[in-house]
mmCIF file of C-alpha atoms and ligand atoms in Angstrom:
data_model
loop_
_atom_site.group_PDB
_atom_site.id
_atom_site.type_symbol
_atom_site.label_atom_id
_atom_site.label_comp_id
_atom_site.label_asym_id
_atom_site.label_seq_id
_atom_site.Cartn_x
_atom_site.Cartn_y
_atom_site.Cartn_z
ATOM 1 C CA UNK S 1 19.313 -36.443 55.731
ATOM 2 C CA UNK S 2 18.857 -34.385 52.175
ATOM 3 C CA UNK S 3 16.713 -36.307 49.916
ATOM 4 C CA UNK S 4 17.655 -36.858 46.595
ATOM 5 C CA UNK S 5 15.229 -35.441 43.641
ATOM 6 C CA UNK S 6 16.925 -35.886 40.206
ATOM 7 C CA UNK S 7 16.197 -33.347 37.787
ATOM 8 C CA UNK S 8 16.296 -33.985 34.231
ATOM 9 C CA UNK S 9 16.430 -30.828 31.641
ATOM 10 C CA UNK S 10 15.283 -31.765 28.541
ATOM 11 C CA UNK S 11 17.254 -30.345 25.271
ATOM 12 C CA UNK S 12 16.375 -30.480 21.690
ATOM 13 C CA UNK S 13 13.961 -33.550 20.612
ATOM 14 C CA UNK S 14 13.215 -34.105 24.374
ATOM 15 C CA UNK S 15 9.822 -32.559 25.334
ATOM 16 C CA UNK S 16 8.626 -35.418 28.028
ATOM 17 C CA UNK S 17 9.368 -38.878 29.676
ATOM 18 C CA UNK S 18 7.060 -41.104 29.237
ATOM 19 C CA UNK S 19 6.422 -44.045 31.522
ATOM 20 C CA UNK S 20 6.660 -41.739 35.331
ATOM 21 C CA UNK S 21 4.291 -42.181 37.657
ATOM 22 C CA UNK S 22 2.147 -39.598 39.753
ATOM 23 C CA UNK S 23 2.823 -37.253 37.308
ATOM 24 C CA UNK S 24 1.928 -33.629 37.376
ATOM 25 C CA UNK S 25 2.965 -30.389 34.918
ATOM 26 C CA UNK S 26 3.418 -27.686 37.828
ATOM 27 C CA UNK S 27 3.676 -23.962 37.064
ATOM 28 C CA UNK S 28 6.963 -23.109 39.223
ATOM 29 C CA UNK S 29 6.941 -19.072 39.711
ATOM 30 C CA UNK S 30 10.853 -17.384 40.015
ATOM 31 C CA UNK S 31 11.613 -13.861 40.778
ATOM 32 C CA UNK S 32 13.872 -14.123 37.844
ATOM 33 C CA UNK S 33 11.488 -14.547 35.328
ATOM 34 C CA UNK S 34 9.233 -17.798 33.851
ATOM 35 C CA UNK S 35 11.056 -20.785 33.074
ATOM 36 C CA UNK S 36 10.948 -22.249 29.847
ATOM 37 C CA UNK S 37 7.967 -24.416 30.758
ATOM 38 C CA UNK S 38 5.981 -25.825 33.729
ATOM 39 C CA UNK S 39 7.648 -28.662 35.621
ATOM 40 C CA UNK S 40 6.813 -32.284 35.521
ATOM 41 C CA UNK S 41 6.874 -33.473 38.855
ATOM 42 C CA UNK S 42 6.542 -37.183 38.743
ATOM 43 C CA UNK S 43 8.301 -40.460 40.555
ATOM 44 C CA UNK S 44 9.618 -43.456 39.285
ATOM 45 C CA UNK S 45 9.409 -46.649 42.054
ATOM 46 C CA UNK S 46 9.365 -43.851 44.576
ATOM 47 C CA UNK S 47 12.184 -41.867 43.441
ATOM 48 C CA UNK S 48 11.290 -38.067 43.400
ATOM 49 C CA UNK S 49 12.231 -36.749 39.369
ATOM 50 C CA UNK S 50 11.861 -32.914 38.425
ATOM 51 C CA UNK S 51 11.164 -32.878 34.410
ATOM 52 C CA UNK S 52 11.740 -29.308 32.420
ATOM 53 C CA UNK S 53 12.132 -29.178 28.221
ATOM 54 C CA UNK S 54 14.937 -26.764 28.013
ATOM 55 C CA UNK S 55 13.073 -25.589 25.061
ATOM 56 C CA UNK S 56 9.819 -25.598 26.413
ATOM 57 C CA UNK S 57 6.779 -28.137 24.309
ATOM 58 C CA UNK S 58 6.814 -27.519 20.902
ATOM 59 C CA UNK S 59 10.425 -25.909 21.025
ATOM 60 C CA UNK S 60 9.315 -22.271 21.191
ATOM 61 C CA UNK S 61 12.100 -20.949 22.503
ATOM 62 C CA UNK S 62 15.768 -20.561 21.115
ATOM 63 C CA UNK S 63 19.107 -20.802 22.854
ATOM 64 C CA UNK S 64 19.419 -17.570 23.855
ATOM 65 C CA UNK S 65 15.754 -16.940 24.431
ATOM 66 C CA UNK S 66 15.915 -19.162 27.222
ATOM 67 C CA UNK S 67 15.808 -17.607 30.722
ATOM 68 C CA UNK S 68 18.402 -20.222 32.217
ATOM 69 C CA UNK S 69 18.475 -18.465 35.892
ATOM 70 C CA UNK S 70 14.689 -19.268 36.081
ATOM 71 C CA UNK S 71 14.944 -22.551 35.054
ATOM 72 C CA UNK S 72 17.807 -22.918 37.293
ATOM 73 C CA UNK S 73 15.681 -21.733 40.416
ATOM 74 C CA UNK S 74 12.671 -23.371 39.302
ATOM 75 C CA UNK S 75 14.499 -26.587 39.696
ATOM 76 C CA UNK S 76 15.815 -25.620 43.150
ATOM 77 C CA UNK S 77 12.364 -23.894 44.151
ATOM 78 C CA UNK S 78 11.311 -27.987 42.944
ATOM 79 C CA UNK S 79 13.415 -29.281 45.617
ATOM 80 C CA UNK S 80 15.783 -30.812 42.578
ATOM 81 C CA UNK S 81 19.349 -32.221 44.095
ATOM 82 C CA UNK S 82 20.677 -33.382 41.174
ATOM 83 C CA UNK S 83 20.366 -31.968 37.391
ATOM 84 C CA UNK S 84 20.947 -34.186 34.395
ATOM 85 C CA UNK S 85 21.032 -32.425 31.347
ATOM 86 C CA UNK S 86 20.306 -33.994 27.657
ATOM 87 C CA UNK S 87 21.730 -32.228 24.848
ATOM 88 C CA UNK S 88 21.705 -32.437 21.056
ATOM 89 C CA UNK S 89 25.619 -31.809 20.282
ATOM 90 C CA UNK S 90 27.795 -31.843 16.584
ATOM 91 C CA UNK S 91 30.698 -34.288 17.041
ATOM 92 C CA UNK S 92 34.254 -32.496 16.436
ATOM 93 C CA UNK S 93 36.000 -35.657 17.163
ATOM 94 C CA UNK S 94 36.242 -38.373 13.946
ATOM 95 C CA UNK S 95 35.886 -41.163 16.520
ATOM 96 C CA UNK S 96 32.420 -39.347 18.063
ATOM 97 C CA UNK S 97 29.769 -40.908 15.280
ATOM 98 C CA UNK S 98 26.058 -39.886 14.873
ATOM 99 C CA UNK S 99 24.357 -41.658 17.819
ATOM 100 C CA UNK S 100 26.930 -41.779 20.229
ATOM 101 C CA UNK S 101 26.636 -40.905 23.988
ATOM 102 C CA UNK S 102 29.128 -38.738 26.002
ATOM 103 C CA UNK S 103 29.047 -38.157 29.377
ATOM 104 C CA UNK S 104 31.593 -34.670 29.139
ATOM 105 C CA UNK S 105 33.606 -33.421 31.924
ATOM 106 C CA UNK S 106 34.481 -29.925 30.788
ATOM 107 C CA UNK S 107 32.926 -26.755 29.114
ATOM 108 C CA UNK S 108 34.663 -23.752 26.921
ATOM 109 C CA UNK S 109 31.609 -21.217 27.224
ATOM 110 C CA UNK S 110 31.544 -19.166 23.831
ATOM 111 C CA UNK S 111 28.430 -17.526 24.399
ATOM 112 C CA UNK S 112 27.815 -14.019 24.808
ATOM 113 C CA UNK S 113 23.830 -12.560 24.842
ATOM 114 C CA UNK S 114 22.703 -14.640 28.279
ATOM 115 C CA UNK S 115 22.489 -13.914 32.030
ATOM 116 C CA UNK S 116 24.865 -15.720 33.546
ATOM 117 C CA UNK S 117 24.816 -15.307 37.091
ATOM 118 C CA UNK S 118 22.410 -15.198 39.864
ATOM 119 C CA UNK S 119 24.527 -12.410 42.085
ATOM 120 C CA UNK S 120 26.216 -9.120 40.874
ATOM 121 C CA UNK S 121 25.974 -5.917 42.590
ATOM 122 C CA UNK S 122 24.566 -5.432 46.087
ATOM 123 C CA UNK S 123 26.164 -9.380 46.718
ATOM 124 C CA UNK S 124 29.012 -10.433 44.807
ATOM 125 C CA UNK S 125 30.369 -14.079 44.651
ATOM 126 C CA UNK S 126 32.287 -16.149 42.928
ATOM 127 C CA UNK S 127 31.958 -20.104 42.967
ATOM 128 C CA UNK S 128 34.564 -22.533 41.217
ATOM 129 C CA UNK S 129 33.865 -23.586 37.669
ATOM 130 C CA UNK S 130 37.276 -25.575 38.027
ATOM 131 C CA UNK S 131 34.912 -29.404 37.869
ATOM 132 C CA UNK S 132 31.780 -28.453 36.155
ATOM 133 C CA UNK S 133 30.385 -31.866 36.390
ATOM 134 C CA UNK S 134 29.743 -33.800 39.204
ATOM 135 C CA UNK S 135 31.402 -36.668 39.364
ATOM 136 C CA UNK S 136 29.383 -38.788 41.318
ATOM 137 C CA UNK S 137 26.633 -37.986 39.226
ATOM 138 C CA UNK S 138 28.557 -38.635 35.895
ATOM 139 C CA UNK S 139 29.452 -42.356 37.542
ATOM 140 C CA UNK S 140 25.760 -42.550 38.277
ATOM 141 C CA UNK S 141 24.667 -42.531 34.525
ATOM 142 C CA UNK S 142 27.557 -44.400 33.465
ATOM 143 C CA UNK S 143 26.609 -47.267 35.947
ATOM 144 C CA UNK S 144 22.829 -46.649 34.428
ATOM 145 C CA UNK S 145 23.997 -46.994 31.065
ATOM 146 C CA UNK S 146 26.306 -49.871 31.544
ATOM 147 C CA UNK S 147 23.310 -51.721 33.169
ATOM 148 C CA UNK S 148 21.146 -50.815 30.440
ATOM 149 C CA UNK S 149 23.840 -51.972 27.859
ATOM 150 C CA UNK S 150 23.770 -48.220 26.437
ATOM 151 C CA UNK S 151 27.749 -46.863 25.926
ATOM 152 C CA UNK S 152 28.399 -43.639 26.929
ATOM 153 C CA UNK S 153 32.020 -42.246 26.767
ATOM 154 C CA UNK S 154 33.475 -41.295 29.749
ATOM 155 C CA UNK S 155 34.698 -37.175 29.403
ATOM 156 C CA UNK S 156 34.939 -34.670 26.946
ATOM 157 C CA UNK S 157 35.249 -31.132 26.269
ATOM 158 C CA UNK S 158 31.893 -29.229 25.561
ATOM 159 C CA UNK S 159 31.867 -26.277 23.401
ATOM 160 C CA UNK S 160 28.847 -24.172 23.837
ATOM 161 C CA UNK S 161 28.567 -21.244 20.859
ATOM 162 C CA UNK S 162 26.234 -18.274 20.723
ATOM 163 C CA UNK S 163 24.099 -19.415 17.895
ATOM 164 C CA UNK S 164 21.398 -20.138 17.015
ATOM 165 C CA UNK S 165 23.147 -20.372 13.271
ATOM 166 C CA UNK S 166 25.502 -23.166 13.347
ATOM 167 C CA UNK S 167 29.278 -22.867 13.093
ATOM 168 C CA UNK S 168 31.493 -21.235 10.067
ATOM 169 C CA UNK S 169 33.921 -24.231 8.750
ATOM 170 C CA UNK S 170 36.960 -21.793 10.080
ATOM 171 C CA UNK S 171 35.126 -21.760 14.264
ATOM 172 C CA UNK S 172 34.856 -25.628 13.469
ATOM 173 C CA UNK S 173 37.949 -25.857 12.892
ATOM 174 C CA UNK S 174 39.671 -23.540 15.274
ATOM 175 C CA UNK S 175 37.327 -25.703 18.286
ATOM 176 C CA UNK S 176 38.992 -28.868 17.007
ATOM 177 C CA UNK S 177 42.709 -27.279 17.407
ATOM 178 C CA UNK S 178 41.394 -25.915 21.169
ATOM 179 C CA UNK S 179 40.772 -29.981 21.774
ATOM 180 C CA UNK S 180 37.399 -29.833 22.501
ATOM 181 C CA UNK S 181 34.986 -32.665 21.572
ATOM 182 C CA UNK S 182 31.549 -31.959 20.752
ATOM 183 C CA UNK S 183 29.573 -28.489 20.314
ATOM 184 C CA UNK S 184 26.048 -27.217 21.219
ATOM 185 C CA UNK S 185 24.504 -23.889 22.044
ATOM 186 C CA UNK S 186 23.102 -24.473 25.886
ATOM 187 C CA UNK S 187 24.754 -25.873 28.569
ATOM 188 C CA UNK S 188 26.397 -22.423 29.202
ATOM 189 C CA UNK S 189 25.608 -20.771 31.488
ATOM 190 C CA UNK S 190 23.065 -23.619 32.631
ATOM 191 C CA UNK S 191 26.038 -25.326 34.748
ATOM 192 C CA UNK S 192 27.164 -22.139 35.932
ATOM 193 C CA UNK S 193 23.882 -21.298 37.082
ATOM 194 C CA UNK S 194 23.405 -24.918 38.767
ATOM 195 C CA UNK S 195 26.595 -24.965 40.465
ATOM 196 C CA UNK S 196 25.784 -20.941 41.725
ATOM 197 C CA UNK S 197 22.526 -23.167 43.181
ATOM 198 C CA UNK S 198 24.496 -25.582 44.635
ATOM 199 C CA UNK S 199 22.649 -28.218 42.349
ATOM 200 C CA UNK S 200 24.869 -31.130 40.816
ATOM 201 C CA UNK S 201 24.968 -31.060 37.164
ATOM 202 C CA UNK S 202 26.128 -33.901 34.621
ATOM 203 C CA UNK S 203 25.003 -33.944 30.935
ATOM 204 C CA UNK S 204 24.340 -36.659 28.564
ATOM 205 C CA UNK S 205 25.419 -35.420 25.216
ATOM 206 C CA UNK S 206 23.874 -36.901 22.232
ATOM 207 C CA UNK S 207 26.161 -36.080 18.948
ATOM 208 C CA UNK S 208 23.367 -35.662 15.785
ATOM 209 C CA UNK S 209 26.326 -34.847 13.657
ATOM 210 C CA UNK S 210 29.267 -34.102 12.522
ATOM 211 C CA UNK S 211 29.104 -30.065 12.788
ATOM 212 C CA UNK S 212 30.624 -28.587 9.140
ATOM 213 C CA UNK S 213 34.397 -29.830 9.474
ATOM 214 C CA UNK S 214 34.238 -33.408 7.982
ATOM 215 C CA UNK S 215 35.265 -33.833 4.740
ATOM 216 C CA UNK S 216 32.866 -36.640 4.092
ATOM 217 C CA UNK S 217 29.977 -35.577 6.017
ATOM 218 C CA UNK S 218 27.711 -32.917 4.583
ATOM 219 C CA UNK S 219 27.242 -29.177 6.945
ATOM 220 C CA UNK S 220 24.690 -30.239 9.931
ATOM 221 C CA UNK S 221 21.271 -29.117 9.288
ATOM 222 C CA UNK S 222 17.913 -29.140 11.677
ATOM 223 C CA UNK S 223 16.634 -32.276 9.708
ATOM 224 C CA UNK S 224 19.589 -34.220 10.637
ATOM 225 C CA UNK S 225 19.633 -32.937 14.200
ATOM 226 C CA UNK S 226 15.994 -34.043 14.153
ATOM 227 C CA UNK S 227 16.190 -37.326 12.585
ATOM 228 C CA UNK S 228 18.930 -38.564 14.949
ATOM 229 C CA UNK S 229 17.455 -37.592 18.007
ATOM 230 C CA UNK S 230 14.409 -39.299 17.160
ATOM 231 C CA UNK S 231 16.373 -42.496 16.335
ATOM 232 C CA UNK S 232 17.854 -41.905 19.884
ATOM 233 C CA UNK S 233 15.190 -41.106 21.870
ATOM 234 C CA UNK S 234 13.477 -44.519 23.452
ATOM 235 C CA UNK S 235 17.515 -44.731 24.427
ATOM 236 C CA UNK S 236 17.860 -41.840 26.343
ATOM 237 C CA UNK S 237 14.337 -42.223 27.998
ATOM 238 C CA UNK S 238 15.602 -45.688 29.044
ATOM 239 C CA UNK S 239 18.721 -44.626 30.315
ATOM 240 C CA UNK S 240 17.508 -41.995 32.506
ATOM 241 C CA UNK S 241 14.777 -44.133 33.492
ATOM 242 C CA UNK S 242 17.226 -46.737 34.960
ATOM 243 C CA UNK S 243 19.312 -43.925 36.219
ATOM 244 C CA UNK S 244 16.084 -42.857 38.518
ATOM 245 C CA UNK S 245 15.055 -46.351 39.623
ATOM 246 C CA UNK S 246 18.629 -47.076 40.911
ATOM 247 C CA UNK S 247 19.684 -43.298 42.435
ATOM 248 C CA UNK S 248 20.671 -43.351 46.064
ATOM 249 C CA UNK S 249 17.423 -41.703 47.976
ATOM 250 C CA UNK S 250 19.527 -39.665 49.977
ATOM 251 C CA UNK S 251 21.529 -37.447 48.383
ATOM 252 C CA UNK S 252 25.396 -38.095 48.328
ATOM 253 C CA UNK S 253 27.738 -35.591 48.949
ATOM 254 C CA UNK S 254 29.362 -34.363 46.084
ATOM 255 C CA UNK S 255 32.859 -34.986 46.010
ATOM 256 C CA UNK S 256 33.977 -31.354 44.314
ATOM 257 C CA UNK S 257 31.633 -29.382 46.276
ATOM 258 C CA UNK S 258 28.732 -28.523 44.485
ATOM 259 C CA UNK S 259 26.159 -29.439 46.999
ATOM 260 C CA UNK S 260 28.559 -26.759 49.145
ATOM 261 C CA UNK S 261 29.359 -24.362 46.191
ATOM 262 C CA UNK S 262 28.380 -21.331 48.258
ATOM 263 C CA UNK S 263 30.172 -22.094 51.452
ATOM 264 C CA UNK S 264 32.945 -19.684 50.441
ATOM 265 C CA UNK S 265 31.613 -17.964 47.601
ATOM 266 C CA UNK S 266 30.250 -14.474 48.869
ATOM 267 C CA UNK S 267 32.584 -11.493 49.029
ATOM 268 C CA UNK S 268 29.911 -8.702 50.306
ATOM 269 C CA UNK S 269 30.119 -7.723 53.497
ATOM 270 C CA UNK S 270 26.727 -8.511 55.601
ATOM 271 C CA UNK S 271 26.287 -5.104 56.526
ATOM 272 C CA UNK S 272 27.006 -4.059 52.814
ATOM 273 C CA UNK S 273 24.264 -6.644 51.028
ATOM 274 C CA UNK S 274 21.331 -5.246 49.072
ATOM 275 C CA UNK S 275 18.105 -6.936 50.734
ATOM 276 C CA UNK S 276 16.053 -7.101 47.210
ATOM 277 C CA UNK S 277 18.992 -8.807 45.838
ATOM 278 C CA UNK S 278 18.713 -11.344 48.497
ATOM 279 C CA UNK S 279 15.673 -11.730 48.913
ATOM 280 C CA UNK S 280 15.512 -12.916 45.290
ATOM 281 C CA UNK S 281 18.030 -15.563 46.431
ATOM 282 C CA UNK S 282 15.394 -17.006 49.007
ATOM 283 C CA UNK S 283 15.894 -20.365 46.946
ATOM 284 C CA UNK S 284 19.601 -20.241 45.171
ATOM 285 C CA UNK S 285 21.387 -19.214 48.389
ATOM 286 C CA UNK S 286 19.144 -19.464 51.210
ATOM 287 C CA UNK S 287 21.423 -22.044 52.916
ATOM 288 C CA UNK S 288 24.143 -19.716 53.288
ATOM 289 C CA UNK S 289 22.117 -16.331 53.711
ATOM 290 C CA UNK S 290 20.456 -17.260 56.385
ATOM 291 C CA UNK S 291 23.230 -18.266 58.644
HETATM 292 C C1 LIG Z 301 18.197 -28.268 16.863
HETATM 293 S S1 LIG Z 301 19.929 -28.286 16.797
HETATM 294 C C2 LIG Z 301 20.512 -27.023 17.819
HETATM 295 C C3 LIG Z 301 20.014 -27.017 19.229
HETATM 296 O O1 LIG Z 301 20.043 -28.346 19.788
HETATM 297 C C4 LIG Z 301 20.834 -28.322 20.959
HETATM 298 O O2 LIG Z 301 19.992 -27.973 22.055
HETATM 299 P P1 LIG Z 301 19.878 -28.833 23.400
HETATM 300 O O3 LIG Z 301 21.187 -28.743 24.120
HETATM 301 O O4 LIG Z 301 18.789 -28.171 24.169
HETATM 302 O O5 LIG Z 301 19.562 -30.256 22.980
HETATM 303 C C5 LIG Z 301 21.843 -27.236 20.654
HETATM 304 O O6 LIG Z 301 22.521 -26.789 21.796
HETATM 305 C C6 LIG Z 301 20.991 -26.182 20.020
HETATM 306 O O7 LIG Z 301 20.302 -25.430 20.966
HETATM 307 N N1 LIG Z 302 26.668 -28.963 15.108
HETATM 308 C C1 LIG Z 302 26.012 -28.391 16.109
HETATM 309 N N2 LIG Z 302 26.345 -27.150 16.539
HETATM 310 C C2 LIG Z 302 25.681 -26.577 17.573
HETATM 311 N N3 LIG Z 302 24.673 -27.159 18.228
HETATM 312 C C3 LIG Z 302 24.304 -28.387 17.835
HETATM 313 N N4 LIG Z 302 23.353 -29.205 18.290
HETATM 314 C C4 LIG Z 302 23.385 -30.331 17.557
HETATM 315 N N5 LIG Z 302 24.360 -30.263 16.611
HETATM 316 C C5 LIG Z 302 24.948 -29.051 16.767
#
């Protein structure tokens, strides 16, 4: 049996969760570099729960300052099954207000300045981004937030931009025609990089606004972004709070495969693999390298 530690990575206006017990802020070294911030290992009636700020305390460091393969193995060095994600996001939708929950399904990634893969040369592989989110996981916080009363909508399209300056009115604009939902700067490549780790990823986006497209609704700004996530926040600590007490102990097997992401990923040869390439994989891909 696997057991089941739920990782939560906290975005903008999300620094802690109050309420854990035996809690402990862990330094977590990775050979990819230092993760935004030490890890707060804690458990809530006995379920095992990995906390990192995305931004580290204090939000020191910007979207593309973030080193999102550390976090990512820092998590999975943590023993973390499981990654929810919270995330500040701009609404492109009319019916997605200020306040609103969304539990999306899909990801365009826009960004361009960020590591976004733990293999390349010396051991080469290529996972499917086809189901970003796992499912299971998604139902999981839906379930949480339906028994919490809290309404999350079910899918959605994620766009995640370069930054960290928000959005021209024209990129608004042409993200609404491309169908997607709601907008923020960092869940690229953090998914990639989970499902690389085999690690199950779901986010729960928080719109703060209503990006720069909406006629009545003034161009987001920081103050907004911070005002509504601090309207939100008891909310989202709640939610994920239930979500821990009632998460399976074991871990359930994800139905598209990211527990397995790896299984038929890798395209090097074993006689052709560089060994300080995998050796930093010790924790990402150890499952399947040493087979
Ligand atoms: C402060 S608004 C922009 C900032 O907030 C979001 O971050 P996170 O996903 O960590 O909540 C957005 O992606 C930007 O990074
Ligand atoms: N409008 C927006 N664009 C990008 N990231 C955001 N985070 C919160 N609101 C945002």
């Amino acid at each position: 049996m696997t057991q089941a530690v739920l990782g939560i990575i906290g975005g903008s206006g999300l620094y802690d969760l109050p309420g854990l017990e035996k809690t402990e802020w862990r330094q977590v070294g990775t050979p990819w570099g230092e993760p935004s911030d030490a890890i707060l290992f804690a458990e809530l009636d006995g379920m095992p729960l990995r906390f990192l700020p995305r931004h580290g305390r204090g939000h020191r460091i910007s979207p593309s300052g973030i080193d999102y393969r550390a976090n990512i193995d820092a998590m999975k060095r943590a023993g973390v099954t499981d990654i929810v994600s919270v995330s500040a996001v701009g609404s492109l939708k009319e019916e997605l207000a200020p306040g609103d929950f969304v539990l999306v399904d899909q990801f365009i990634d826009r960004t361009f300045a960020r590591e976004k893969s733990f293999f390349g040369t010396g051991l080469v592989a290529h996972v499917s981004m086809a189901d970003p989110v796992s499912p299971g996981l998604a139902a999981r916080i839906a379930a949480a937030g339906a028994a919490e009363d809290i309404s999350c909508r079910r899918g959605g399209t994620y766009l995640v931009m370069e930054g960290p300056q928000f959005s021209s009115r024209a990129e608004s604009e042409l993200y609404r025609t491309w169908g997607c939902d709601v907008i923020g700067m960092t869940n690229m490549p953090e998914a990639k990089l989970a499902r690389e780790a085999e690690i199950c990823y779901a986010t729960i986006a928080m719109v703060t606004d209503y990006d720069c497209w909406h006629p009545d609704h003034g161009a987001v700004d920081v103050s907004q972004v911070i005002r509504v996530m601090g309207e939100n926040t008891a909310r989202v600590q709640r939610l994920v709070a239930r979500l821990a007490r009632d998460f399976p102990r074991e871990h359930e097997p994800c139905p598209v495969g990211s527990d397995r992401a790896l299984d038929h990923a890798i395209m090097t040869a074993p006689g052709a693999r560089d060994p300080g390439l995998m050796a930093k994989l010790d924790a990402v891909a150890g499952r399947v390298l040493s087979r």
